Amino acid sequence: MSLYIKGQDVPQRGAKRPALPPPPSGVDGEQPGVTLVPTSNPTRESTPRPLLAYPYSMTPQGIFRQKMLKGGPVTERLANFAAVITADVVFDNGADEVRHYEIESWQGNRTWRFSVQAEQFAHMTWAAPNLGASAFLFPGSGFRDHARTAIQMCSPSVLERRVYTHTGWRQLDTGEWVFVHAGGAIGGGGPATGVSSQIDGPLELYALPEPPPASELADPVRELLTVLLAVAPETIMVPLMGCAFRAVFGDVDFSASLCGPTGKGKSQLAALAQQHFGRAMDDGHLPGNWSSTANALEEIAFRCKDVLLVIDDFKSQGTHGENSRLHREADRLLRGAANGSGRNRMRPDTTLRPPHQPRAMILSTGEEPFRGQSLNARVLTVEVGEGDVDWDALTLAQGRAADGLLAQVMASFISHLADRYDERRSRFQGYRERLTDRARAGALGSHKQTPGQVANLAAGWEMFLDFAAQAGALTGTERDEYSERVWEALAVQAAAQGRRVIESDPVVRFLNTISSLLSTRRAHLVVHDDPGQYPDGRVDEEWGGAEGELLGYVTDDGIYLDPAASLSAVERLLSASGEGLGASERALRKGLQDGGYLMATGMDGVSRETLSIRRSFGGRRGSWLHLRRDALSAE
């Protein structure tokens, strides 16, 4: 059954069909043509609009198809609305590309503009959600496909553009490097033209201003250094500012953390670093918070490419299970940031999507450190304590940050890098390699990752100081003086980082917890140093007296700990505070051996070392961890 144009009578069976206008001139049945007809709709722009593309046509009354039958041409009405595609937009997040069509639709004198994902366009199910109940497709075989084809054929002047949905560096087809932010992009000459971005939600505040002329840079750069370094000791401010300077070079394999009691200014200090990338991101508008879901934080860290991302307020609260979940999610995110890895995802068709690994320089704030030696080694922690923050200096710095000083200088720094990006990134890598060698030679930090972390922050500083000197903010001598001040402050932090990593070592925590159990009389060791006088051993206040659980024995040649009883007692004490040792019995034994704490080991009878020794005490024979006598008091 055919549907005729409104106003024509439906012919009776056998009656002659009414004649319709012929197809547009110059159009045959195989090669569709397009006629541009000016719109007379006052609610739309008065620009030519493609309304005819044989065999389809668009009018304010809908979409029509001309169909040739034996009795002559027949016009079918496919939909009661008209639509054209005005733009073909690719949304690019750096790993996936999603195509959308921008559509303009009209019905009578009403006009709508909206966007439809390309995968959904062909189904034509977007009409009702975007146009309302009055818009519909007519029923008929193939009408849906014809309507879709009509819209595409009547849209000959479709604009094509790419929209970036992440921050950070991208190289354009022209070879030019630009830095994308929520307000567009910055290139070597300032704002980059023709580059579109759509960074929304909590990331819409990543907006950089237009860089000032080079002749006006000296004063803002000098003021930034003066104002920020006065807020807190340089051992705090240098690594904090270094995180912002380092972030713009990408490929960060560690994170940072501001840690300390509540009310000491951690969030305010972190906000000063964050406001280098957008003046509105003060301590009340930080882009991340540990109360968010793990998936949300992972996606934010992915989209925040080559920028600093502050995740605020890490603290245990609630039940033991909730605290364990918080630490587990933090471990996953920060470990992924260090390893450059993300979780794999599947598309509906079971193919794998590219992983969304963290691409930001993450700066966490919290009241407690993270758990586990491995994670602590990947997070450079800066402690903030009582009296560290100069509150008057902080207020001044916050005011200048809100005025846009920090973001203005960062925009200029980025434009400076973009001007000769490949060369300047190579220079950064050279700084990082030389400073890593210097840190290792100076034995900065007790963990192998600490020298690299110090070198990364120092290299970011070196690049910024080069920029400051070129801008006229620093003389050559002043630049070198700042460089040495930066290195001295980072060296202090490296030493503190080394202590934190050691304290988070499961072996050290195990031995320290055993010492705590003995000193608090919740466990004890029996002393066997005089079998003649004390055949069953004796108690000694130094080894816990006679109270608490028996964990082992002390002899002249060392300490013999019951592995199972000792590990169980340690885990019970740690779990009471919501923590855990984070090591199995086998891993603990191996760690004790590698640390030089074990005096002797035994064999299991098949030439395999067991890392324990068999011995009898008071008629009790078993396997014991044989430790040095000073193991529980060793630093």
XYZ file of C-alpha atoms in Angstrom:
635
model
C 0.000 0.000 0.000
C 1.311 3.462 -0.914
C 0.855 6.645 1.053
C 0.329 9.781 -1.019
C 1.297 13.369 -0.315
C -1.000 15.137 2.070
C -3.900 16.807 0.269
C -4.290 14.145 -2.435
C -7.072 11.629 -2.378
C -6.234 7.958 -2.076
C -7.241 6.363 -5.396
C -9.690 3.517 -5.454
C -8.566 0.106 -6.691
C -8.182 0.229 -10.479
C -8.364 4.024 -10.623
C -5.681 5.983 -12.451
C -2.986 7.228 -10.106
C -2.446 11.009 -10.040
C 0.559 12.380 -11.874
C 3.448 13.693 -9.753
C 6.226 16.099 -10.625
C 9.111 14.414 -12.446
C 12.465 13.904 -10.689
C 14.820 16.894 -10.608
C 16.412 17.594 -13.976
C 19.791 16.039 -14.673
C 19.122 13.110 -12.368
C 18.769 9.560 -13.566
C 17.679 6.525 -11.666
C 21.232 5.377 -10.881
C 23.080 8.579 -9.886
C 21.153 10.588 -7.275
C 21.422 14.332 -7.533
C 20.850 17.106 -5.001
C 18.986 20.338 -5.456
C 19.668 23.115 -2.953
C 16.463 24.871 -1.957
C 16.507 27.907 0.369
C 14.539 27.395 3.536
C 11.626 29.661 4.326
C 11.432 28.564 7.945
C 12.031 31.671 10.086
C 13.338 29.619 13.036
C 16.346 28.363 11.073
C 19.219 30.166 9.407
C 18.443 31.451 5.923
C 21.012 29.251 4.188
C 20.532 26.875 1.234
C 19.337 23.474 2.385
C 19.460 20.182 0.452
C 15.847 19.132 0.207
C 15.776 16.995 -2.947
C 17.970 14.011 -3.673
C 16.182 11.744 -6.106
C 14.275 9.592 -5.305
C 13.980 11.300 -1.911
C 12.750 14.711 -0.841
C 12.484 16.684 2.369
C 9.784 19.173 3.294
C 8.556 20.556 6.599
C 5.866 17.841 6.367
C 8.417 15.025 6.394
C 10.585 12.687 4.341
C 9.239 11.383 1.032
C 10.277 8.789 -1.475
C 9.281 8.743 -5.137
C 8.556 5.218 -6.280
C 7.965 4.120 -9.873
C 5.126 1.650 -10.400
C 3.489 0.323 -13.567
C 0.736 2.856 -13.247
C 3.169 5.728 -12.832
C 5.169 7.421 -10.089
C 3.959 7.173 -6.505
C 5.180 9.198 -3.567
C 5.540 7.434 -0.225
C 5.724 9.387 2.996
C 8.451 7.806 5.123
C 8.353 10.074 8.186
C 6.472 13.128 9.410
C 9.693 15.020 10.119
C 12.670 16.069 8.032
C 16.341 15.865 9.017
C 19.830 16.406 7.648
C 23.285 15.582 8.989
C 25.200 18.809 9.483
C 28.454 17.452 10.917
C 30.370 14.182 11.211
C 32.263 14.397 14.511
C 34.898 11.980 15.802
C 35.360 12.074 19.576
C 38.953 11.020 20.290
C 40.135 10.100 23.802
C 43.561 8.923 22.696
C 42.663 5.221 22.730
C 39.146 4.981 21.268
C 37.336 6.945 18.600
C 33.556 7.337 18.747
C 31.755 8.874 15.759
C 28.678 11.054 16.204
C 26.422 12.759 13.676
C 25.127 16.217 14.462
C 21.602 16.380 13.136
C 19.227 19.241 12.398
C 15.612 18.185 12.201
C 12.444 20.145 11.605
C 8.714 19.566 11.599
C 6.574 22.411 10.410
C 8.019 25.506 12.056
C 9.767 23.613 14.872
C 13.504 22.881 14.702
C 15.751 20.610 16.782
C 19.518 20.176 16.850
C 21.087 17.176 18.546
C 23.778 14.538 18.256
C 23.424 10.811 17.565
C 26.104 8.143 17.850
C 26.861 6.792 14.381
C 26.193 3.204 15.448
C 22.683 4.190 16.527
C 21.858 6.362 13.526
C 20.912 3.516 11.185
C 18.317 2.127 13.614
C 16.388 5.424 13.514
C 15.378 4.922 17.152
C 16.699 8.381 17.991
C 13.642 10.226 16.623
C 11.304 9.935 19.604
C 13.903 10.664 22.346
C 15.086 13.819 20.567
C 11.956 15.075 18.781
C 9.192 13.913 21.089
C 6.011 11.951 20.675
C 4.854 13.912 17.630
C 7.708 12.568 15.444
C 7.434 9.104 13.966
C 8.273 6.869 11.033
C 5.405 5.447 9.021
C 5.043 1.670 9.005
C 6.123 -0.043 5.860
C 8.571 -2.531 4.465
C 12.024 -0.912 4.324
C 10.713 2.516 5.375
C 13.314 2.732 8.170
C 16.191 2.049 5.745
C 14.801 4.460 3.179
C 14.460 7.219 5.792
C 18.057 6.744 6.892
C 19.256 6.763 3.286
C 17.197 9.860 2.514
C 18.765 11.765 5.380
C 22.263 10.822 4.271
C 21.657 11.627 0.606
C 20.096 14.973 1.452
C 23.121 15.946 3.530
C 25.807 16.722 0.916
C 27.684 19.419 2.870
C 28.558 17.533 6.018
C 31.347 19.125 8.032
C 33.995 16.750 9.364
C 35.850 17.503 12.554
C 37.729 15.809 15.378
C 37.031 16.596 19.023
C 39.511 15.604 21.721
C 38.020 14.378 24.974
C 41.245 14.283 26.986
C 43.883 16.759 28.070
C 47.533 16.752 27.072
C 49.736 16.561 24.028
C 48.558 15.602 20.533
C 50.385 15.849 17.241
C 48.182 17.172 14.439
C 48.245 16.024 10.815
C 50.381 19.073 10.065
C 53.066 17.770 12.421
C 52.390 20.536 14.938
C 52.249 19.629 18.615
C 49.403 21.112 20.668
C 48.368 20.755 24.307
C 44.643 20.094 24.672
C 42.659 21.496 27.602
C 39.009 22.162 28.338
C 39.129 25.524 26.577
C 40.724 24.308 23.349
C 44.430 23.813 22.767
C 47.732 25.648 23.085
C 50.435 25.492 20.439
C 53.801 27.099 19.915
C 52.247 30.418 19.007
C 49.588 30.491 21.712
C 45.988 29.261 21.259
C 45.816 26.636 18.498
C 43.161 27.344 15.875
C 40.979 24.608 14.447
C 41.428 22.275 17.447
C 38.267 21.321 19.326
C 37.973 19.763 22.757
C 35.079 18.510 24.849
C 36.297 17.806 28.370
C 33.333 17.862 30.672
C 32.141 16.683 34.052
C 34.675 17.119 36.861
C 37.392 17.833 34.296
C 35.824 20.911 32.716
C 37.894 23.109 35.051
C 41.116 22.040 33.289
C 41.025 25.305 31.341
C 44.184 27.271 30.563
C 44.175 30.965 29.637
C 45.798 32.502 26.602
C 49.550 32.835 27.230
C 50.717 36.439 27.578
C 53.287 37.877 25.142
C 56.884 36.800 25.757
C 57.805 40.370 26.712
C 55.365 40.231 29.653
C 56.432 36.889 31.148
C 59.257 37.873 33.487
C 57.178 39.333 36.303
C 54.529 36.541 36.486
C 57.181 33.785 36.465
C 59.267 35.513 39.150
C 56.137 36.098 41.261
C 55.083 32.449 41.012
C 58.443 31.243 42.334
C 58.489 33.807 45.132
C 54.898 33.388 46.295
C 54.690 29.583 46.239
C 58.051 28.794 47.816
C 57.099 30.969 50.808
C 53.991 28.948 51.690
C 55.776 25.995 53.365
C 59.328 24.645 53.758
C 61.047 23.963 50.456
C 61.199 20.282 51.365
C 57.415 20.374 50.845
C 56.949 23.017 48.143
C 59.754 21.865 45.838
C 58.375 18.343 45.276
C 54.839 19.729 45.151
C 55.645 22.269 42.419
C 57.857 19.688 40.750
C 54.795 17.457 40.295
C 53.100 20.223 38.262
C 56.193 20.913 36.142
C 56.880 17.203 35.603
C 53.290 16.339 34.652
C 53.396 18.085 31.262
C 56.081 15.708 29.958
C 53.854 12.626 30.304
C 54.808 8.957 30.836
C 54.989 9.262 34.624
C 55.865 5.998 36.382
C 55.164 7.071 39.961
C 52.690 9.072 42.007
C 53.015 11.495 44.922
C 51.179 11.939 48.191
C 50.737 14.667 50.800
C 50.247 12.890 54.110
C 49.563 14.185 57.611
C 46.973 14.839 60.325
C 43.752 16.617 59.490
C 43.707 20.401 59.498
C 47.364 20.869 58.542
C 46.705 22.311 55.053
C 47.244 19.281 52.806
C 44.285 19.953 50.506
C 45.124 23.663 50.286
C 48.720 22.912 49.310
C 47.618 20.313 46.749
C 45.172 22.827 45.275
C 47.999 25.297 44.628
C 49.713 22.646 42.519
C 46.416 21.773 40.810
C 45.643 25.407 39.937
C 48.574 25.435 37.531
C 46.113 23.707 35.189
C 42.986 25.748 35.902
C 42.464 28.628 38.292
C 39.035 27.380 39.426
C 40.403 24.115 40.876
C 40.802 25.366 44.433
C 40.608 23.120 47.500
C 36.813 23.034 47.227
C 36.835 22.011 43.560
C 39.561 19.408 43.204
C 38.996 17.002 40.295
C 39.300 13.739 42.254
C 38.261 12.329 45.609
C 38.913 8.897 47.068
C 35.199 8.544 47.869
C 34.547 8.134 44.121
C 34.218 4.668 42.646
C 37.327 2.881 41.430
C 36.082 2.878 37.823
C 35.394 6.617 37.911
C 38.866 7.422 39.247
C 40.482 5.163 36.672
C 38.633 6.887 33.829
C 39.467 10.363 35.201
C 43.141 9.402 35.483
C 43.002 8.183 31.873
C 41.450 11.350 30.462
C 43.764 13.616 32.482
C 46.719 13.059 30.195
C 49.935 15.026 30.851
C 48.441 17.054 33.705
C 48.412 16.922 37.481
C 45.452 15.091 39.016
C 44.803 15.658 42.722
C 42.768 12.916 44.414
C 41.802 14.276 47.787
C 41.062 12.864 51.233
C 42.418 9.335 51.528
C 41.482 8.038 54.954
C 40.189 4.837 56.489
C 36.683 4.987 57.845
C 33.768 2.675 58.353
C 34.105 -1.084 58.688
C 37.193 -3.221 58.270
C 35.822 -4.441 54.924
C 35.283 -0.876 53.663
C 38.806 0.114 54.665
C 40.256 -2.934 52.953
C 38.322 -2.059 49.798
C 39.626 1.527 49.877
C 43.231 0.375 50.181
C 42.708 -2.273 47.508
C 41.283 0.262 45.039
C 44.070 2.737 45.776
C 46.617 -0.008 45.211
C 45.091 -0.863 41.836
C 44.977 2.734 40.611
C 48.423 3.813 41.810
C 50.084 0.576 40.736
C 48.495 0.998 37.312
C 49.846 4.547 37.150
C 53.342 3.319 37.996
C 53.229 0.407 35.559
C 51.392 2.228 32.777
C 48.715 -0.464 32.750
C 44.947 -0.563 32.924
C 42.244 -3.179 33.056
C 41.208 -4.733 29.754
C 37.596 -4.293 28.719
C 35.439 -6.050 26.144
C 33.118 -4.619 23.546
C 29.614 -6.064 23.142
C 30.946 -8.159 20.250
C 33.567 -9.683 22.640
C 36.530 -7.927 21.008
C 38.938 -6.196 23.379
C 38.889 -2.463 23.892
C 42.183 -0.636 24.424
C 42.913 -0.393 28.172
C 42.368 2.966 29.850
C 45.550 3.198 31.872
C 46.205 6.234 34.112
C 48.009 8.966 32.148
C 48.109 11.700 34.800
C 50.644 12.696 37.409
C 48.585 11.655 40.450
C 48.916 13.609 43.692
C 46.995 12.130 46.619
C 46.200 13.764 49.936
C 45.357 11.802 53.059
C 45.784 11.252 56.746
C 47.609 7.932 56.463
C 50.151 6.302 54.171
C 49.284 3.555 51.746
C 49.821 -0.071 52.673
C 52.524 -2.349 51.396
C 56.161 -1.817 50.617
C 55.693 -2.282 46.888
C 53.056 0.451 46.641
C 54.885 2.810 48.999
C 57.960 2.501 46.817
C 55.865 3.721 43.864
C 54.418 6.726 45.727
C 56.705 9.580 46.792
C 55.169 10.666 50.099
C 55.629 14.175 51.517
C 54.609 14.626 55.138
C 52.877 17.831 56.292
C 52.925 18.470 60.022
C 52.078 21.064 62.637
C 53.501 24.499 61.828
C 54.669 23.612 58.325
C 52.227 25.937 56.545
C 52.567 29.719 56.749
C 48.870 30.566 56.664
C 49.346 34.216 55.691
C 51.605 33.209 52.802
C 49.062 30.540 51.845
C 46.266 33.115 51.729
C 48.343 35.323 49.434
C 49.181 32.380 47.168
C 45.530 31.291 47.016
C 44.505 34.771 45.951
C 47.046 34.891 43.138
C 46.095 31.364 42.057
C 42.430 32.388 41.889
C 43.460 35.410 39.811
C 44.951 32.965 37.303
C 48.672 33.613 37.896
C 49.646 29.938 38.131
C 47.554 28.868 35.134
C 48.886 31.806 33.108
C 52.492 30.822 33.765
C 51.764 27.153 33.036
C 50.081 28.090 29.742
C 53.195 30.066 28.799
C 55.458 27.173 29.811
C 53.403 24.776 27.667
C 53.489 27.148 24.694
C 57.268 27.391 25.139
C 57.525 23.580 25.026
C 55.163 23.278 22.035
C 57.272 25.650 19.967
C 60.017 22.991 19.703
C 58.385 20.077 21.439
C 60.511 17.176 20.172
C 63.744 18.997 20.968
C 62.626 20.096 24.428
C 61.225 16.722 25.374
C 64.575 15.213 24.375
C 66.283 17.770 26.618
C 64.012 16.751 29.496
C 64.959 13.104 29.004
C 68.628 14.081 29.039
C 68.167 15.946 32.323
C 66.342 12.962 33.798
C 69.071 10.480 32.863
C 71.892 12.624 34.227
C 70.014 13.405 37.448
C 69.166 9.736 37.964
C 72.874 8.934 37.803
C 73.575 11.762 40.262
C 70.895 10.489 42.669
C 72.240 6.947 42.546
C 75.790 8.129 43.054
C 74.645 10.107 46.083
C 72.720 7.083 47.418
C 69.476 9.078 47.604
C 66.907 6.714 49.073
C 67.244 3.099 50.055
C 64.924 1.748 47.337
C 65.952 1.436 43.709
C 62.930 3.487 42.516
C 63.601 6.540 44.683
C 66.512 7.970 42.622
C 64.327 7.891 39.512
C 61.491 9.693 41.273
C 63.821 12.406 42.555
C 65.375 12.764 39.094
C 61.955 13.085 37.430
C 60.898 15.953 39.669
C 64.284 17.623 39.390
C 64.207 17.338 35.588
C 60.789 19.003 35.503
C 62.227 21.805 37.604
C 65.275 22.132 35.331
C 63.052 22.568 32.294
C 60.952 25.189 34.091
C 64.070 27.052 35.249
C 65.341 27.071 31.650
C 62.027 28.618 30.634
C 62.195 31.147 33.493
C 65.703 32.219 32.477
C 64.690 32.558 28.827
C 61.690 34.662 29.888
C 64.019 37.014 31.762
C 62.641 36.111 35.191
C 66.015 34.722 36.389
C 69.612 35.507 35.644
C 71.979 32.652 34.889
C 73.351 32.767 38.427
C 69.869 32.832 39.961
C 68.838 29.912 37.804
C 71.762 27.812 39.066
C 71.036 28.795 42.671
C 67.428 27.647 42.320
C 68.659 24.404 40.790
C 70.798 23.620 43.837
C 68.000 24.548 46.238
C 65.697 22.164 44.391
C 68.222 19.338 44.593
C 68.845 19.850 48.310
C 65.114 19.794 49.099
C 64.567 16.660 47.034
C 67.546 14.956 48.699
C 65.891 15.466 52.084
C 62.673 13.947 50.785
C 64.576 11.012 49.280
C 66.033 10.155 52.694
C 62.595 10.329 54.297
C 61.153 8.227 51.485
C 63.797 5.586 52.134
C 62.767 5.335 55.776
C 59.086 5.018 54.852
C 59.780 2.251 52.351
C 61.840 0.325 54.902
C 59.141 0.691 57.561
C 56.550 -0.713 55.150
C 58.707 -3.805 54.474
C 56.693 -6.856 55.695
C 59.835 -8.317 57.318
C 60.518 -5.140 59.285
C 56.860 -4.840 60.252
C 56.839 -8.481 61.369
C 59.883 -8.035 63.608
C 58.645 -4.702 64.979
C 55.235 -6.205 65.759
C 56.831 -9.142 67.574
C 58.816 -6.622 69.653
C 55.597 -4.739 70.393
C 53.851 -7.945 71.499
C 56.696 -8.720 73.887
C 56.963 -5.199 75.309
C 53.218 -5.002 75.957
C 53.161 -8.464 77.584
C 50.765 -9.891 75.018
C 53.319 -12.566 74.133
C 56.562 -13.927 75.558
C 59.645 -16.017 74.795
C 61.146 -18.586 77.191
C 64.886 -18.166 77.826
C 67.021 -21.358 77.516
C 70.520 -20.155 78.420
C 71.247 -22.388 81.462
C 69.959 -25.953 80.936
C 71.664 -27.145 84.120
C 69.858 -24.728 86.438
C 66.719 -24.182 84.307
C 66.088 -27.344 82.277
C 62.639 -26.074 81.214
C 63.888 -22.519 80.651
C 63.140 -19.349 82.541
C 61.110 -16.197 82.102
C 62.681 -12.795 81.625
C 61.047 -9.354 81.589
C 63.156 -8.431 78.549
C 61.396 -11.179 76.590
C 57.834 -10.561 77.743
C 57.896 -12.097 81.214
C 55.533 -14.997 81.658
C 52.413 -13.385 80.213
C 50.688 -13.744 76.898
C 51.106 -16.369 74.203
C 54.327 -18.382 73.952
C 55.933 -17.584 70.579
C 59.287 -19.338 70.972
C 62.582 -19.587 72.835
C 65.777 -17.609 73.342
C 69.203 -19.291 73.581
C 72.783 -18.132 73.486
C 72.883 -18.740 69.744
C 69.744 -16.834 68.818
C 65.951 -16.659 68.874
C 63.753 -19.575 67.851
C 60.284 -18.442 66.747
C 57.321 -20.706 66.090
C 56.473 -19.635 62.497
C 52.726 -20.300 62.619
C 52.147 -18.916 66.124
C 54.242 -15.810 65.485
C 52.612 -14.992 62.165
C 49.130 -15.538 63.609
C 49.840 -13.247 66.584
C 51.205 -10.523 64.292
C 48.222 -10.704 61.935
C 45.767 -10.480 64.863
C 47.431 -7.352 66.194
C 47.623 -5.671 62.800
C 44.071 -6.579 61.811
C 42.802 -4.908 64.988
C 43.937 -1.602 63.471
C 42.495 -2.443 60.050
C 45.803 -3.476 58.528
C 47.541 -6.647 57.495
C 51.085 -7.870 57.074
C 50.709 -8.367 53.348
C 53.006 -11.401 53.137
C 52.560 -15.151 53.247
C 54.572 -17.360 55.597
C 56.780 -18.506 52.728
C 57.390 -14.918 51.556
C 58.143 -13.889 55.139
C 60.724 -16.654 55.562
C 62.387 -15.685 52.295
C 62.408 -12.023 53.321
C 64.020 -12.871 56.660
C 66.709 -14.825 54.848
C 67.329 -12.074 52.251
C 67.527 -9.495 55.052
C 70.201 -11.483 56.875
C 68.025 -12.155 59.916
C 68.117 -15.971 59.753
C 71.015 -17.676 61.537
C 70.560 -21.150 60.091
C 68.230 -23.141 57.869
C 67.480 -26.816 57.518
C 66.847 -29.344 54.738
C 63.699 -31.343 54.120
C 65.490 -34.570 53.295
C 65.388 -34.129 49.531
C 68.145 -31.519 49.306
C 65.748 -28.574 49.507
C 66.260 -25.702 51.903
C 63.272 -25.118 54.178
C 64.340 -21.754 55.704
C 63.586 -23.239 59.135
C 65.399 -25.584 61.500
C 64.318 -28.611 63.553
C 65.017 -28.544 67.287
C 63.572 -29.641 70.662
C 62.795 -27.367 73.604
C 61.482 -28.776 76.878
C 60.419 -31.952 75.159
C 58.734 -30.042 72.354
C 60.231 -30.706 68.922
C 59.300 -28.617 65.932
C 60.413 -26.376 63.075
C 61.623 -22.931 64.132
C 62.691 -19.683 62.527
C 66.233 -19.312 63.835
C 66.895 -15.546 64.086
C 69.854 -13.526 65.229
C 69.559 -12.662 68.909
C 69.471 -8.925 68.051
C 66.857 -9.327 65.277
C 64.040 -7.858 67.368
C 66.055 -4.792 68.331
C 67.920 -4.180 65.029
C 67.277 -0.949 63.154
